Coordinates of C-alpha atoms in Angstrom, one line a residue:
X87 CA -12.0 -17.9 -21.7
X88 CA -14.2 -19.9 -18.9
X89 CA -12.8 -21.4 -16.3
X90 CA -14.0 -23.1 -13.2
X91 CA -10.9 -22.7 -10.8
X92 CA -13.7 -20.6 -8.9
X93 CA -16.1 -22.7 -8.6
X94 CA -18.3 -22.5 -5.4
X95 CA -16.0 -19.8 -4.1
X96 CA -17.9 -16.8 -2.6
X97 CA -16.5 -13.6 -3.5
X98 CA -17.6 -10.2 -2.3
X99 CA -16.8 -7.4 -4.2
X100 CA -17.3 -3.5 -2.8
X101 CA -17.6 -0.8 -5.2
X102 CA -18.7 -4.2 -7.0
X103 CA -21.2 -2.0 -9.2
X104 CA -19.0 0.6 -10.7
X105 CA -16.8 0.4 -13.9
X106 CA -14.1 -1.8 -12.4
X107 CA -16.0 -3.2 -9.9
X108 CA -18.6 -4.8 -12.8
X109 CA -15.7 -6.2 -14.6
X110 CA -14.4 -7.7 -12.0
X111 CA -18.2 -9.4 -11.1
X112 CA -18.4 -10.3 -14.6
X113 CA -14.7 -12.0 -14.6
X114 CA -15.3 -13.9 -11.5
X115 CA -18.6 -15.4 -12.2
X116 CA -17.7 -16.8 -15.4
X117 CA -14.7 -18.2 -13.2
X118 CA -17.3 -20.0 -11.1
X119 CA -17.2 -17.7 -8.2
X120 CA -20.6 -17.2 -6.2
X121 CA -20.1 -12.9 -6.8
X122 CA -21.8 -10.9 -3.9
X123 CA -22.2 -7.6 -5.1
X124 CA -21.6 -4.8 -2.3
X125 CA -22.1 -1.3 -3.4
X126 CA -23.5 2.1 -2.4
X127 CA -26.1 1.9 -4.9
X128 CA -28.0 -0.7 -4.1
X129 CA -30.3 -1.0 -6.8
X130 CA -26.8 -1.1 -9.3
X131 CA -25.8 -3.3 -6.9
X132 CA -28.7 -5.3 -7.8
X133 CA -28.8 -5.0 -11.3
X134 CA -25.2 -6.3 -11.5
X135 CA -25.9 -9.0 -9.2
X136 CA -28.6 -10.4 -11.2
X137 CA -26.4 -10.0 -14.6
X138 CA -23.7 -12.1 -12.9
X139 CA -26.3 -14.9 -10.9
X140 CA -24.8 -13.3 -7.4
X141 CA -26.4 -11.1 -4.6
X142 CA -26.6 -7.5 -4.6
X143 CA -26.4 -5.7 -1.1
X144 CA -26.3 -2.3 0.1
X145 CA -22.5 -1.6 1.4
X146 CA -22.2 2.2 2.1
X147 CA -18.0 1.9 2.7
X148 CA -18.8 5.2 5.2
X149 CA -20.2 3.3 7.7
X150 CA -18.9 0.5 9.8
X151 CA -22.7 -0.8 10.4
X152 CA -23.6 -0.8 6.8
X153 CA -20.1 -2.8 5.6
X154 CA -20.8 -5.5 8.5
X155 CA -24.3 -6.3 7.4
X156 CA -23.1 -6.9 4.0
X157 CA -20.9 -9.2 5.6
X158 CA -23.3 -10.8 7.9
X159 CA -25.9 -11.3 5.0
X160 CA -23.3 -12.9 3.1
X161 CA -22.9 -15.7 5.2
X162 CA -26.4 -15.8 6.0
X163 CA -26.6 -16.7 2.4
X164 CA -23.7 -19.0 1.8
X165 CA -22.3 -19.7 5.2
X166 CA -18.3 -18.5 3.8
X167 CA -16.6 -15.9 2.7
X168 CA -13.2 -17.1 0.5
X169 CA -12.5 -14.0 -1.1
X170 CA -12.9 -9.9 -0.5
X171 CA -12.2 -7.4 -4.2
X172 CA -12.2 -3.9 -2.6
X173 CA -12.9 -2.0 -5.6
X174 CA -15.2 0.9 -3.9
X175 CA -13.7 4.8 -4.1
X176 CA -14.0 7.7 -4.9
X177 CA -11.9 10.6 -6.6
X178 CA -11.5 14.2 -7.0
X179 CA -9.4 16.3 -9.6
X180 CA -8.8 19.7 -7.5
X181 CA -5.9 21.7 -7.1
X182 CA -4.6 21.5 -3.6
X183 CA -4.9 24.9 -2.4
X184 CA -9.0 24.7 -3.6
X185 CA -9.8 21.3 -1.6
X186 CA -12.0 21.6 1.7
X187 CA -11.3 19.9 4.8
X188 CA -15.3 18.3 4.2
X189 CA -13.4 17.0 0.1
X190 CA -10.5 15.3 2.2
X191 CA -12.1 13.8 4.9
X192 CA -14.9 11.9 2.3
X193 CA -12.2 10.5 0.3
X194 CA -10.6 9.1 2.9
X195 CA -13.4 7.7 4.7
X196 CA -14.5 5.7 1.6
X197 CA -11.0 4.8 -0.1
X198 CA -9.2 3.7 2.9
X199 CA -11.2 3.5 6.5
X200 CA -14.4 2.3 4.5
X201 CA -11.8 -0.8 3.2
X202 CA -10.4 -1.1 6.8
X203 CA -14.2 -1.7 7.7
X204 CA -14.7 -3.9 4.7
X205 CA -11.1 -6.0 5.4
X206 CA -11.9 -6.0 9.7
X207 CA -15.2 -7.6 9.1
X208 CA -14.2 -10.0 6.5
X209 CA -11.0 -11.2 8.4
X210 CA -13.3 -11.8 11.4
X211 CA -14.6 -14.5 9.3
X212 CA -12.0 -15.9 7.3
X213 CA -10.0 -16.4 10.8
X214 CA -13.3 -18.1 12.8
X215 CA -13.7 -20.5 9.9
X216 CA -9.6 -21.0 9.4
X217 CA -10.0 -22.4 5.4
X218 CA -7.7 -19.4 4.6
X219 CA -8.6 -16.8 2.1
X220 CA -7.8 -14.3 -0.1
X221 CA -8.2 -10.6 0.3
X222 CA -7.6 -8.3 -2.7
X223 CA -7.2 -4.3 -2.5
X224 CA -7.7 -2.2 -5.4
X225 CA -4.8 1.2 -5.3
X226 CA -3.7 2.9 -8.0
X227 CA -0.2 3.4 -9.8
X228 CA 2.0 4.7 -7.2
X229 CA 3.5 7.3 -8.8
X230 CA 3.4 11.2 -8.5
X231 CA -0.3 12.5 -9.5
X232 CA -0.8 15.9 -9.2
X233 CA -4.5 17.4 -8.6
X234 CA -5.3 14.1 -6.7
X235 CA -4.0 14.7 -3.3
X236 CA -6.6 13.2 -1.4
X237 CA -6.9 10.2 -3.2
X238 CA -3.4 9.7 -3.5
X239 CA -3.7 9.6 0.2
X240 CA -5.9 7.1 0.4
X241 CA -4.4 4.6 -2.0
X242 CA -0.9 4.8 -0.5
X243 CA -2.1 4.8 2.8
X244 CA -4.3 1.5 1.5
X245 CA -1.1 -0.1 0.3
X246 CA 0.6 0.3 3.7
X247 CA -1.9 -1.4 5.1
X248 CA -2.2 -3.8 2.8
X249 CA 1.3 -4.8 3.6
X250 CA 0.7 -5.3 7.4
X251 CA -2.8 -6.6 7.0
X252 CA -0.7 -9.2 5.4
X253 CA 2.3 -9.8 7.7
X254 CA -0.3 -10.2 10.2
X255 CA -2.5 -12.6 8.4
X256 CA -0.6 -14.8 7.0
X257 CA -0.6 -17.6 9.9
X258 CA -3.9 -18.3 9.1
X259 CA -3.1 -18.9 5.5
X260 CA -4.9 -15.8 4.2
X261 CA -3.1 -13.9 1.3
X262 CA -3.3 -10.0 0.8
X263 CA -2.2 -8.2 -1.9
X264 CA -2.8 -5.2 -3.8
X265 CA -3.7 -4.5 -7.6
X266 CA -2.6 -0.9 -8.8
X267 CA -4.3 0.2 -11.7
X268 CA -2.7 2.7 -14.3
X269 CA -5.0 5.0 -16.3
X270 CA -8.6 2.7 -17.1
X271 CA -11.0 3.6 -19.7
X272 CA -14.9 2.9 -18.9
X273 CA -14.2 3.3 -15.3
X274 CA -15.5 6.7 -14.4
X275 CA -12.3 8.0 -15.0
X276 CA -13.0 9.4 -18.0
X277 CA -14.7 12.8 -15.4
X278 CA -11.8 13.0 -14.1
X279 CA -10.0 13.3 -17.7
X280 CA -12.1 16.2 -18.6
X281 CA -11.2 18.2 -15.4
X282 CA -7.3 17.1 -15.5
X283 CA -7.0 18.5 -19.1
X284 CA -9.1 21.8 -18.2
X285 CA -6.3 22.5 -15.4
X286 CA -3.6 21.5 -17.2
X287 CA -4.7 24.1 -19.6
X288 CA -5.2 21.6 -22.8
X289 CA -7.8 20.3 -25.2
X290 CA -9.3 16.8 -24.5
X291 CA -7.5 16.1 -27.4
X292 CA -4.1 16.6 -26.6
X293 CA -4.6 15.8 -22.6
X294 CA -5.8 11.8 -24.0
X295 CA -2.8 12.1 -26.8
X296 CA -0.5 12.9 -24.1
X297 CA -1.6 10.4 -21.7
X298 CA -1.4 7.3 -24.5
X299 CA 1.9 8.5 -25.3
X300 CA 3.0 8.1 -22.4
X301 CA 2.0 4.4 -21.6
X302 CA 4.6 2.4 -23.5
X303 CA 2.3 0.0 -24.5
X304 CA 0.6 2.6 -26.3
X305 CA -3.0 2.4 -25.3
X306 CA -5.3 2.7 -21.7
X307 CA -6.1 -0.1 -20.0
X308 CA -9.8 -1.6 -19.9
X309 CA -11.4 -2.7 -16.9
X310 CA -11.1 -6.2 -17.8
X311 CA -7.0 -6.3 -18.0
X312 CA -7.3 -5.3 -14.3
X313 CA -10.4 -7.7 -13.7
X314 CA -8.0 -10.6 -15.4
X315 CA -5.0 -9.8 -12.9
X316 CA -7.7 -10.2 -9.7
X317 CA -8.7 -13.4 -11.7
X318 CA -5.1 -15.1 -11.5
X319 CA -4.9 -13.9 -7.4
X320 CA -7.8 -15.4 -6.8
X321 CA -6.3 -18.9 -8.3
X322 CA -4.4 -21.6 -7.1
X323 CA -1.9 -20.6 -9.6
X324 CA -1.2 -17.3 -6.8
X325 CA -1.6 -19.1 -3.8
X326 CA 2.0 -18.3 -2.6
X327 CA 1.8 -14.5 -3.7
X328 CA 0.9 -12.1 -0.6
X329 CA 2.1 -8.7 0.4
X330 CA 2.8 -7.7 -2.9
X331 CA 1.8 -4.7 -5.2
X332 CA 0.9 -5.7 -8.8
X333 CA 1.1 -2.8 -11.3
X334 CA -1.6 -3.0 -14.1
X335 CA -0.2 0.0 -16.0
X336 CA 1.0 -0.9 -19.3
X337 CA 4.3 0.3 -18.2
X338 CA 3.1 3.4 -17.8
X339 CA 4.8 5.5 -14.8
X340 CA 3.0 8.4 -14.4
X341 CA 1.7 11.3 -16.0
X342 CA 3.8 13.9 -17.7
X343 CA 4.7 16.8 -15.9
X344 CA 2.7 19.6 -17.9
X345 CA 0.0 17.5 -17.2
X346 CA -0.9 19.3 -14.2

């Protein structure tokens, strides 16, 4: 359904042309939201952009630089930021005794320092123009998740920071909170599916039967249940809601333990 309660907002989004990140886009904009597209791939960046009547820039979540003049072309363009989505990250399915110090290091310099760049710059703003503000990160379902160490990693290390960004926030009426996705179809995830079930030592077909079996709701998530959770944060309806971790699983609380 169409709303407005976004209307005029500005909203950047990193990661904002990937699976999730395009949902999101998509769910804001039809909220009202001015959607600024920040991605790695600029040219996807673009194409969502123009899909979504927003701005697609180059934000390369490895590099400080590149993540400020995303931010600094955004308010060239509109003069305000009222809302940050970090959706930008990458994964790897690798058992831990394979994973390279070079695998480690990348994951965490996108997942969690590139959002500590992305959060930094925007705050900077938010806190000059004191009209509060709402900053959004995306983790993932805490719960144990073998052949993901480095990721893991980065998301629980993106909560805890989520939590103090907060605490520390707060006094100039910004919220931040964290969205934790379970197991998303049409996210990219699907990669990591393939290489979890190979490990695991089972068919596709019985790794994506197990996994559905155990979500109590009985089915993955898509991109936009997630996307439709950032929506209500972003409202007036959440405006008291910060330092809190939202679960977007299904009920699901992990996989099983032969999976991996």
């Amino acid at each position: 359904m169409k709303t407005s309660h976004m209307l005029d907002k500005v909203v950047l989004i990193t990661g904002g042309a990937g699976g999730l990140g395009r949902a999101v886009c998509h769910r804001l904009a039809s909220s009202g939201a001015h959607v600024v597209v920040g991605d790695v791939n600029q040219a996807a960046a673009e194409e969502t952009a123009k899909a979504v009547n927003g701005m697609g820039l180059l934000c390369d979540l490895q590099s400080s630089v590149s993540v400020d003049q995303c931010v600094d072309r955004t308010m060239e363009r509109y003069s305000q930021i009222d809302a940050l989505i970090n959706c930008g990250a990458i994964h790897l399915q690798k058992r831990i005794v394979d994973i390279t110090d070079e695998e480690f290091e990348s994951i965490i310099k996108v997942n969690l320092t590139g959002s500590f760049f992305a959060c930094r710059a925007v705050a900077r703003v938010m806190c000059q123009l004191n009209r509060g503000g709402r900053i959004i990160n995306i983790v993932t379902a805490l719960f144990p998740n073998a052949l993901s160490a480095p990721y893991m990693a980065s998301k629980y290390g993106l909560w805890g920071f989520t939590g103090s960004l907060a605490m520390e926030l707060a006094k100039y009426q910004i919220t931040v909170n964290a969205v934790a996705p379970g197991v998303v179809r049409g996210t990219g995830m699907e990669k990591w599916f393939i290489e979890k079930a190979r490990l695991s030592g089972l068919s596709q077909e019985e790794f994506d039967k197990a996994v559905e079996q155990s979500i109590p709701l009985g089915r993955t998530s898509t991109p936009d249940d997630v996307a439709d959770v950032i929506d209500f944060l972003l409202s007036d309806a959440a405006r008291y809601i910060t330092c809190e971790l939202i679960h977007v699983t299904g009920g699901w609380k992990g996989y099983p333990q032969r999976l991996g």
